[in-house]
PDB file of C-alpha atoms in Angstrom:
ATOM      1  CA  MET A  16     -35.927 -15.251  78.030  1.00 61.00           C
ATOM      2  CA  SER A  17     -39.149 -16.502  79.526  1.00 64.00           C
ATOM      3  CA  ARG A  18     -42.487 -15.229  78.391  1.00 65.00           C
ATOM      4  CA  LYS A  19     -43.145 -13.778  81.847  1.00 64.00           C
ATOM      5  CA  ARG A  20     -39.869 -11.804  81.796  1.00 65.00           C
ATOM      6  CA  MET A  21     -40.555 -10.537  78.265  1.00 56.00           C
ATOM      7  CA  LYS A  22     -43.967  -9.283  79.335  1.00 59.00           C
ATOM      8  CA  LYS A  23     -42.484  -7.590  82.409  1.00 60.00           C
ATOM      9  CA  ALA A  24     -39.720  -5.979  80.298  1.00 55.00           C
ATOM     10  CA  ALA A  25     -42.331  -4.712  77.836  1.00 53.00           C
ATOM     11  CA  VAL A  26     -44.416  -3.203  80.646  1.00 48.00           C
ATOM     12  CA  VAL A  27     -41.334  -1.539  82.195  1.00 47.00           C
ATOM     13  CA  GLY A  28     -40.271  -0.257  78.752  1.00 49.00           C
ATOM     14  CA  CYS A  29     -43.698   1.234  78.090  1.00 45.00           C
ATOM     15  CA  PHE A  30     -43.674   2.806  81.536  1.00 42.00           C
ATOM     16  CA  LEU A  31     -40.258   4.402  80.947  1.00 40.00           C
ATOM     17  CA  ILE A  32     -41.290   5.717  77.519  1.00 43.00           C
ATOM     18  CA  SER A  33     -44.488   7.215  78.908  1.00 44.00           C
ATOM     19  CA  MET A  34     -42.554   8.771  81.812  1.00 42.00           C
ATOM     20  CA  MET A  35     -40.086  10.363  79.397  1.00 42.00           C
ATOM     21  CA  ALA A  36     -42.925  11.651  77.231  1.00 42.00           C
ATOM     22  CA  GLY A  37     -44.644  13.027  80.327  1.00 43.00           C
ATOM     23  CA  ILE A  38     -41.487  14.838  81.428  1.00 40.00           C
ATOM     24  CA  SER A  39     -41.045  16.280  77.932  1.00 38.00           C
ATOM     25  CA  PHE A  40     -44.703  17.390  77.849  1.00 39.00           C
ATOM     26  CA  ALA A  41     -44.445  18.931  81.324  1.00 41.00           C
ATOM     27  CA  ALA A  42     -41.300  20.830  80.340  1.00 41.00           C
ATOM     28  CA  LYS A  43     -42.980  22.116  77.180  1.00 47.00           C
ATOM     29  CA  LYS A  44     -46.118  23.071  79.088  1.00 49.00           C
ATOM     30  CA  GLY A  45     -43.997  24.790  81.716  1.00 50.00           C
ATOM     31  CA  ASP A  46     -42.186  26.765  79.007  1.00 48.00           C
ATOM     32  CA  GLU A  47     -45.531  27.887  77.574  1.00 48.00           C
ATOM     33  CA  LYS A  48     -46.616  29.195  80.971  1.00 45.00           C
ATOM     34  CA  MET A  49     -43.377  31.156  81.260  1.00 51.00           C
ATOM     35  CA  GLU A  50     -44.243  32.973  78.013  1.00 75.00           C
ATOM     36  CA  GLN A  51     -47.783  33.823  79.111  1.00 86.00           C
ATOM     37  CA  PRO A  52     -48.330  37.390  80.284  1.00 92.00           C
ATOM     38  CA  VAL A  53     -49.249  37.747  83.951  1.00 94.00           C
ATOM     39  CA  PHE A  54     -51.548  40.636  84.809  1.00 96.00           C
ATOM     40  CA  GLY A  55     -52.891  41.841  88.113  1.00 96.00           C
ATOM     41  CA  ARG A  56     -56.514  41.520  89.201  1.00 97.00           C
ATOM     42  CA  TYR A  57     -56.967  45.175  88.222  1.00 97.00           C
ATOM     43  CA  GLU A  58     -55.302  46.810  85.219  1.00 97.00           C
ATOM     44  CA  ILE A  59     -55.570  49.934  83.068  1.00 97.00           C
ATOM     45  CA  VAL A  60     -56.576  49.038  79.504  1.00 97.00           C
ATOM     46  CA  THR A  61     -57.804  50.808  76.393  1.00 97.00           C
ATOM     47  CA  LEU A  62     -60.403  49.971  73.765  1.00 97.00           C
ATOM     48  CA  ALA A  63     -59.681  51.320  70.277  1.00 96.00           C
ATOM     49  CA  GLU A  64     -63.391  51.906  69.659  1.00 97.00           C
ATOM     50  CA  LEU A  65     -63.481  54.209  72.708  1.00 96.00           C
ATOM     51  CA  ASP A  66     -60.660  56.433  71.435  1.00 94.00           C
ATOM     52  CA  LEU A  67     -58.066  54.706  73.642  1.00 93.00           C
ATOM     53  CA  VAL A  68     -59.420  56.328  76.810  1.00 95.00           C
ATOM     54  CA  PRO A  69     -57.701  54.650  79.807  1.00 96.00           C
ATOM     55  CA  ILE A  70     -60.179  52.324  81.527  1.00 97.00           C
ATOM     56  CA  LYS A  71     -59.842  50.653  84.914  1.00 97.00           C
ATOM     57  CA  ALA A  72     -60.644  46.984  84.326  1.00 97.00           C
ATOM     58  CA  LYS A  73     -61.249  44.111  86.695  1.00 97.00           C
ATOM     59  CA  LEU A  74     -59.815  40.814  85.439  1.00 97.00           C
ATOM     60  CA  ASP A  75     -62.205  38.180  86.739  1.00 96.00           C
ATOM     61  CA  THR A  76     -61.564  34.532  85.935  1.00 93.00           C
ATOM     62  CA  GLY A  77     -64.881  33.689  87.604  1.00 92.00           C
ATOM     63  CA  ALA A  78     -66.799  35.590  84.924  1.00 93.00           C
ATOM     64  CA  PHE A  79     -66.986  34.234  81.393  1.00 93.00           C
ATOM     65  CA  THR A  80     -67.549  37.326  79.260  1.00 93.00           C
ATOM     66  CA  ALA A  81     -66.329  40.909  79.122  1.00 96.00           C
ATOM     67  CA  SER A  82     -68.794  43.645  80.147  1.00 96.00           C
ATOM     68  CA  LEU A  83     -68.596  47.385  79.567  1.00 97.00           C
ATOM     69  CA  ASN A  84     -70.482  50.105  81.427  1.00 97.00           C
ATOM     70  CA  ALA A  85     -72.923  51.648  78.953  1.00 97.00           C
ATOM     71  CA  ILE A  86     -76.209  53.547  79.144  1.00 97.00           C
ATOM     72  CA  ASP A  87     -78.914  54.545  76.663  1.00 97.00           C
ATOM     73  CA  ILE A  88     -78.575  51.229  74.833  1.00 97.00           C
ATOM     74  CA  GLU A  89     -80.771  51.100  71.719  1.00 97.00           C
ATOM     75  CA  TYR A  90     -81.101  48.559  68.936  1.00 96.00           C
ATOM     76  CA  PHE A  91     -81.626  49.735  65.374  1.00 96.00           C
ATOM     77  CA  GLU A  92     -81.263  48.571  61.794  1.00 96.00           C
ATOM     78  CA  LYS A  93     -78.726  50.032  59.389  1.00 95.00           C
ATOM     79  CA  GLU A  94     -78.645  48.946  55.740  1.00 94.00           C
ATOM     80  CA  GLY A  95     -80.437  45.717  56.655  1.00 95.00           C
ATOM     81  CA  ASP A  96     -78.068  44.792  59.510  1.00 96.00           C
ATOM     82  CA  ASP A  97     -78.645  44.890  63.273  1.00 96.00           C
ATOM     83  CA  TRP A  98     -76.738  47.627  65.118  1.00 97.00           C
ATOM     84  CA  VAL A  99     -76.590  48.967  68.645  1.00 97.00           C
ATOM     85  CA  ARG A 100     -76.271  52.563  69.832  1.00 98.00           C
ATOM     86  CA  PHE A 101     -74.916  53.211  73.328  1.00 98.00           C
ATOM     87  CA  THR A 102     -73.151  55.735  75.521  1.00 98.00           C
ATOM     88  CA  PRO A 103     -70.078  54.341  77.305  1.00 98.00           C
ATOM     89  CA  VAL A 104     -69.504  55.633  80.843  1.00 97.00           C
ATOM     90  CA  ILE A 105     -65.945  55.620  82.194  1.00 96.00           C
ATOM     91  CA  ASP A 106     -65.214  56.920  85.707  1.00 93.00           C
ATOM     92  CA  ASP A 107     -68.639  58.567  85.875  1.00 92.00           C
ATOM     93  CA  GLN A 108     -67.944  60.450  82.621  1.00 95.00           C
ATOM     94  CA  GLU A 109     -70.197  59.828  79.637  1.00 96.00           C
ATOM     95  CA  LEU A 110     -68.223  59.439  76.422  1.00 97.00           C
ATOM     96  CA  SER A 111     -69.758  60.297  73.083  1.00 97.00           C
ATOM     97  CA  THR A 112     -72.493  57.974  71.851  1.00 98.00           C
ATOM     98  CA  ARG A 113     -71.256  55.082  69.678  1.00 98.00           C
ATOM     99  CA  GLU A 114     -72.933  53.032  66.982  1.00 98.00           C
ATOM    100  CA  MET A 115     -71.574  49.570  66.289  1.00 98.00           C
ATOM    101  CA  PRO A 116     -72.697  46.425  64.464  1.00 97.00           C
ATOM    102  CA  LEU A 117     -74.495  44.032  66.792  1.00 97.00           C
ATOM    103  CA  LEU A 118     -72.587  40.767  66.934  1.00 95.00           C
ATOM    104  CA  LYS A 119     -75.225  38.915  68.940  1.00 95.00           C
ATOM    105  CA  ILE A 120     -77.410  39.136  72.015  1.00 93.00           C
ATOM    106  CA  SER A 121     -76.176  37.133  74.979  1.00 90.00           C
ATOM    107  CA  ARG A 122     -78.113  35.811  77.907  1.00 85.00           C
ATOM    108  CA  ILE A 123     -76.066  36.559  81.024  1.00 77.00           C
ATOM    109  CA  LYS A 124     -76.689  35.150  84.495  1.00 74.00           C
ATOM    110  CA  GLN A 125     -77.261  37.989  86.917  1.00 68.00           C
ATOM    111  CA  ARG A 126     -75.747  38.296  90.333  1.00 58.00           C
ATOM    112  CA  ALA A 127     -78.103  39.319  93.120  1.00 54.00           C
ATOM    113  CA  GLU A 128     -76.888  42.935  93.125  1.00 50.00           C
ATOM    114  CA  GLU A 129     -77.495  43.173  89.372  1.00 47.00           C
ATOM    115  CA  GLY A 130     -81.178  42.300  89.675  1.00 48.00           C
ATOM    116  CA  ASP A 131     -83.686  44.619  88.127  1.00 49.00           C
ATOM    117  CA  ASP A 132     -87.452  44.961  88.310  1.00 49.00           C
ATOM    118  CA  SER A 133     -88.152  42.550  85.447  1.00 48.00           C
ATOM    119  CA  ASP A 134     -89.793  39.168  85.877  1.00 48.00           C
ATOM    120  CA  ASP A 135     -86.667  37.391  84.581  1.00 44.00           C
ATOM    121  CA  ILE A 136     -84.110  38.126  87.295  1.00 55.00           C
ATOM    122  CA  ALA A 137     -82.188  34.879  86.702  1.00 68.00           C
ATOM    123  CA  SER A 138     -80.648  36.235  83.500  1.00 77.00           C
ATOM    124  CA  SER A 139     -80.590  39.284  81.287  1.00 83.00           C
ATOM    125  CA  LYS A 140     -80.195  39.815  77.562  1.00 90.00           C
ATOM    126  CA  ARG A 141     -77.274  42.021  76.596  1.00 94.00           C
ATOM    127  CA  PRO A 142     -76.035  43.279  73.237  1.00 97.00           C
ATOM    128  CA  VAL A 143     -72.560  42.091  72.278  1.00 97.00           C
ATOM    129  CA  VAL A 144     -70.109  44.004  70.084  1.00 98.00           C
ATOM    130  CA  GLU A 145     -66.506  43.415  69.093  1.00 98.00           C
ATOM    131  CA  MET A 146     -63.845  45.787  70.427  1.00 98.00           C
ATOM    132  CA  THR A 147     -60.064  45.944  70.185  1.00 97.00           C
ATOM    133  CA  LEU A 148     -58.567  45.582  73.661  1.00 97.00           C
ATOM    134  CA  CYS A 149     -55.066  46.770  74.546  1.00 96.00           C
ATOM    135  CA  ILE A 150     -53.490  45.606  77.805  1.00 95.00           C
ATOM    136  CA  GLY A 151     -49.741  46.115  78.130  1.00 93.00           C
ATOM    137  CA  GLN A 152     -48.384  45.390  74.660  1.00 92.00           C
ATOM    138  CA  HIS A 153     -51.047  42.776  73.997  1.00 94.00           C
ATOM    139  CA  GLN A 154     -53.858  43.576  71.605  1.00 95.00           C
ATOM    140  CA  GLU A 155     -56.851  41.365  70.868  1.00 96.00           C
ATOM    141  CA  ILE A 156     -60.324  41.715  69.373  1.00 97.00           C
ATOM    142  CA  ILE A 157     -62.746  40.576  72.041  1.00 97.00           C
ATOM    143  CA  GLU A 158     -66.497  40.263  72.467  1.00 97.00           C
ATOM    144  CA  VAL A 159     -67.905  42.811  74.917  1.00 97.00           C
ATOM    145  CA  ASN A 160     -71.444  42.859  76.258  1.00 96.00           C
ATOM    146  CA  LEU A 161     -72.982  46.222  77.081  1.00 97.00           C
ATOM    147  CA  THR A 162     -74.774  46.827  80.368  1.00 95.00           C
ATOM    148  CA  ASN A 163     -75.159  49.467  83.025  1.00 95.00           C
ATOM    149  CA  ARG A 164     -72.280  48.775  85.438  1.00 94.00           C
ATOM    150  CA  GLY A 165     -72.638  52.160  87.135  1.00 90.00           C
ATOM    151  CA  HIS A 166     -73.022  50.558  90.556  1.00 91.00           C
ATOM    152  CA  PHE A 167     -69.696  48.717  90.183  1.00 93.00           C
ATOM    153  CA  THR A 168     -66.247  50.187  90.844  1.00 94.00           C
ATOM    154  CA  TYR A 169     -64.779  49.064  87.525  1.00 97.00           C
ATOM    155  CA  PRO A 170     -66.426  50.103  84.245  1.00 97.00           C
ATOM    156  CA  LEU A 171     -64.925  47.128  82.387  1.00 97.00           C
ATOM    157  CA  LEU A 172     -64.886  43.501  83.458  1.00 97.00           C
ATOM    158  CA  LEU A 173     -62.665  41.092  81.525  1.00 97.00           C
ATOM    159  CA  GLY A 174     -63.797  37.487  81.919  1.00 96.00           C
ATOM    160  CA  ALA A 175     -62.160  34.155  81.235  1.00 95.00           C
ATOM    161  CA  LYS A 176     -63.001  34.182  77.521  1.00 96.00           C
ATOM    162  CA  SER A 177     -61.001  37.338  76.778  1.00 96.00           C
ATOM    163  CA  LEU A 178     -58.194  36.270  79.134  1.00 95.00           C
ATOM    164  CA  ARG A 179     -57.898  32.988  77.209  1.00 95.00           C
ATOM    165  CA  GLN A 180     -57.687  34.931  73.950  1.00 95.00           C
ATOM    166  CA  LEU A 181     -54.795  36.918  75.442  1.00 94.00           C
ATOM    167  CA  LYS A 182     -53.270  33.668  76.771  1.00 94.00           C
ATOM    168  CA  ALA A 183     -52.953  35.567  80.046  1.00 92.00           C
ATOM    169  CA  LEU A 184     -52.677  34.556  83.654  1.00 94.00           C
ATOM    170  CA  VAL A 185     -54.048  36.642  86.521  1.00 96.00           C
ATOM    171  CA  ASP A 186     -52.177  37.128  89.789  1.00 96.00           C
ATOM    172  CA  ALA A 187     -54.947  38.180  92.179  1.00 94.00           C
ATOM    173  CA  GLY A 188     -52.390  39.657  94.578  1.00 95.00           C
ATOM    174  CA  ARG A 189     -51.175  42.232  92.037  1.00 96.00           C
ATOM    175  CA  LYS A 190     -52.806  45.312  90.540  1.00 96.00           C
ATOM    176  CA  TYR A 191     -51.954  47.951  87.949  1.00 96.00           C
ATOM    177  CA  THR A 192     -48.811  46.175  86.818  1.00 95.00           C
ATOM    178  CA  ILE A 193     -48.595  47.576  83.290  1.00 92.00           C
ATOM    179  CA  ASP A 194     -49.878  50.466  81.192  1.00 91.00           C
ATOM    180  CA  PRO A 195     -51.496  49.913  77.785  1.00 91.00           C
ATOM    181  CA  ASP A 196     -48.844  50.288  75.072  1.00 92.00           C
ATOM    182  CA  CYS A 197     -50.180  48.846  71.817  1.00 88.00           C
ATOM    183  CA  GLN A 198     -49.149  50.007  68.406  1.00 76.00           C
ATOM    184  CA  SER A 199     -52.303  50.865  66.464  1.00 60.00           C
TER     185      SER A 199
END
């Protein structure tokens, strides 16, 4: 066999092997997507730290973080650690005040309608806590920033970070597809 034919055969062989690997990878990736939960753009969820009160949530892949409607947000120190005290507001009803360890403070880009009277309207600093989210039968500990979302329809926004943790897909044409049903 000539050198030229051997080289051509090697190239064709490599091409066929890579095609077969690509098909195998695509099939595997396709199978993974079939196992991923698909939620609607709006769902009812619960947060264990809020006594499993049903919460209307907006699933927004355009947002990065999760945000919860809260008022009277105060920072304080407890046994040498940073904590935050806040009152969650769900459907215009104030829940009892909560105290939770402060995970961090995040700087969040503000949308125009979220602007306040401060000099720094490009971003705001928000306390972040960890909460246990239940959506359908899926439960995950997620980071939630606390802010006054009273002017929004949905008291909880779930962003891309929490959706990735759930390995979930969002079908924007669907809403309220499943009730929270997690085992504590």
